[in-house]
One Martini backbone bead per residue (centre of mass of N, CA, C, O) as a GRO file, in nm:
protein
  117
    1MET     BB    1  11.878  13.933   2.817
    2GLN     BB    2  11.928  13.945   2.525
    3GLY     BB    3  11.918  14.244   2.379
    4LEU     BB    4  11.698  14.413   2.528
    5LEU     BB    5  11.817  14.718   2.453
    6PHE     BB    6  11.906  14.668   2.123
    7ASP     BB    7  11.657  14.576   2.004
    8SER     BB    8  11.406  14.597   1.736
    9ASP     BB    9  11.116  14.537   1.860
   10SER     BB   10  10.824  14.454   1.906
   11GLY     BB   11  10.594  14.474   2.150
   12GLY     BB   12  10.545  14.167   2.196
   13ARG     BB   13  10.842  14.075   2.219
   14MET     BB   14  10.918  14.263   2.451
   15VAL     BB   15  10.725  14.148   2.659
   16ILE     BB   16  10.840  13.862   2.658
   17ARG     BB   17  11.125  13.939   2.747
   18VAL     BB   18  11.045  14.066   3.017
   19VAL     BB   19  10.911  13.814   3.133
   20ILE     BB   20  11.163  13.635   3.128
   21VAL     BB   21  11.333  13.810   3.314
   22ILE     BB   22  11.145  13.806   3.558
   23LEU     BB   23  11.141  13.495   3.588
   24GLY     BB   24  11.443  13.467   3.638
   25PHE     BB   25  11.457  13.640   3.895
   26TRP     BB   26  11.241  13.487   4.054
   27THR     BB   27  11.386  13.213   4.047
   28ALA     BB   28  11.638  13.306   4.199
   29TRP     BB   29  11.499  13.393   4.455
   30ARG     BB   30  11.370  13.112   4.515
   31ALA     BB   31  11.636  12.956   4.526
   32GLY     BB   32  11.757  13.107   4.765
   33ARG     BB   33  11.528  13.037   4.961
   34ALA     BB   34  11.552  12.726   4.939
   35VAL     BB   35  11.837  12.702   5.045
   36ALA     BB   36  11.780  12.835   5.321
   37SER     BB   37  11.548  12.642   5.415
   38ASN     BB   38  11.773  12.392   5.411
   39TRP     BB   39  12.048  12.495   5.536
   40GLU     BB   40  12.228  12.595   5.322
   41ASN     BB   41  12.469  12.712   5.106
   42TYR     BB   42  12.576  12.924   4.858
   43PRO     BB   43  12.685  12.722   4.636
   44LEU     BB   44  12.403  12.619   4.552
   45ALA     BB   45  12.301  12.891   4.441
   46VAL     BB   46  12.515  12.915   4.222
   47ILE     BB   47  12.439  12.665   4.063
   48TYR     BB   48  12.149  12.754   4.003
   49CYS     BB   49  12.231  13.007   3.839
   50PHE     BB   50  12.371  12.859   3.611
   51LEU     BB   51  12.115  12.702   3.523
   52ILE     BB   52  11.929  12.943   3.473
   53GLY     BB   53  12.111  13.073   3.259
   54LEU     BB   54  12.079  12.841   3.057
   55GLY     BB   55  11.773  12.868   3.031
   56LEU     BB   56  11.777  13.157   2.916
   57GLN     BB   57  11.943  13.096   2.668
   58PHE     BB   58  11.741  12.900   2.545
   59LEU     BB   59  11.494  13.086   2.525
   60HIS     BB   60  11.629  13.296   2.337
   61HIS     BB   61  11.685  13.096   2.113
   62ALA     BB   62  11.398  12.970   2.070
   63LEU     BB   63  11.222  13.248   2.053
   64PHE     BB   64  11.460  13.467   1.906
   65ASN     BB   65  11.713  13.358   1.751
   66GLY     BB   66  11.957  13.334   1.910
   67PRO     BB   67  12.220  13.244   2.044
   68VAL     BB   68  12.311  12.959   2.190
   69PHE     BB   69  12.604  13.083   2.301
   70ASP     BB   70  12.694  13.361   2.519
   71LEU     BB   71  12.930  13.442   2.739
   72THR     BB   72  12.875  13.735   2.809
   73ILE     BB   73  12.570  13.709   2.866
   74TYR     BB   74  12.593  13.482   3.073
   75ILE     BB   75  12.753  13.639   3.286
   76ILE     BB   76  12.547  13.862   3.327
   77ASP     BB   77  12.314  13.682   3.409
   78VAL     BB   78  12.449  13.544   3.656
   79VAL     BB   79  12.506  13.797   3.819
   80LEU     BB   80  12.210  13.888   3.842
   81LEU     BB   81  12.106  13.624   3.966
   82LEU     BB   82  12.286  13.633   4.219
   83LEU     BB   83  12.163  13.881   4.345
   84PHE     BB   84  11.880  13.752   4.386
   85ALA     BB   85  11.964  13.494   4.539
   86ILE     BB   86  12.107  13.633   4.778
   87ALA     BB   87  11.867  13.799   4.868
   88GLY     BB   88  11.681  13.556   4.925
   89TYR     BB   89  11.867  13.418   5.125
   90ARG     BB   90  11.892  13.650   5.336
   91TYR     BB   91  11.594  13.686   5.392
   92ARG     BB   92  11.541  13.397   5.496
   93ARG     BB   93  11.770  13.376   5.709
   94THR     BB   94  11.669  13.604   5.885
   95ASP     BB   95  11.399  13.475   5.959
   96GLN     BB   96  11.515  13.222   6.086
   97MET     BB   97  11.693  13.348   6.309
   98VAL     BB   98  11.469  13.523   6.445
   99ASN     BB   99  11.249  13.293   6.488
  100ASN     BB  100  11.424  13.045   6.606
  101TYR     BB  101  11.627  13.274   6.772
  102TYR     BB  102  11.481  13.503   6.957
  103TRP     BB  103  11.686  13.505   7.215
  104LEU     BB  104  11.951  13.597   7.027
  105TYR     BB  105  11.798  13.755   6.789
  106GLU     BB  106  11.782  14.053   6.580
  107LYS     BB  107  11.648  14.264   6.359
  108THR     BB  108  11.797  14.514   6.131
  109SER     BB  109  11.695  14.389   5.859
  110ALA     BB  110  11.601  14.209   5.583
  111PHE     BB  111  11.936  14.098   5.572
  112SER     BB  112  11.973  14.118   5.897
  113TRP     BB  113  12.146  14.044   6.209
  114ARG     BB  114  12.164  14.038   6.576
  115LYS     BB  115  12.271  14.036   6.880
  116LYS     BB  116  12.159  14.040   7.178
  117ASN     BB  117  12.207  14.213   7.488
   0.00000   0.00000   0.00000
């Protein structure tokens, strides 16, 4: 996600950058879902997001000759990855609670549930 909006890249490089960003977000979503599927808590998803962020930093360095590690960009990456991971976590946890405890809970949205009356 480094310099995605500020670099003057050719079309091919820009497409590759966008694909890497999309894969990073998709990976964070899937990590959040995997954590919820194993009935784990949020901290594990946060750890995964830090690791995915490091992976994205490496890809941008290796493919586009970016900086090896830029703390500002890394923090922005991790915050955005956390949004996707938490959304995936909540989406999966809502399905689990509504499907496994159908007599107790009902779905109120894609990311939340409530107790039945």
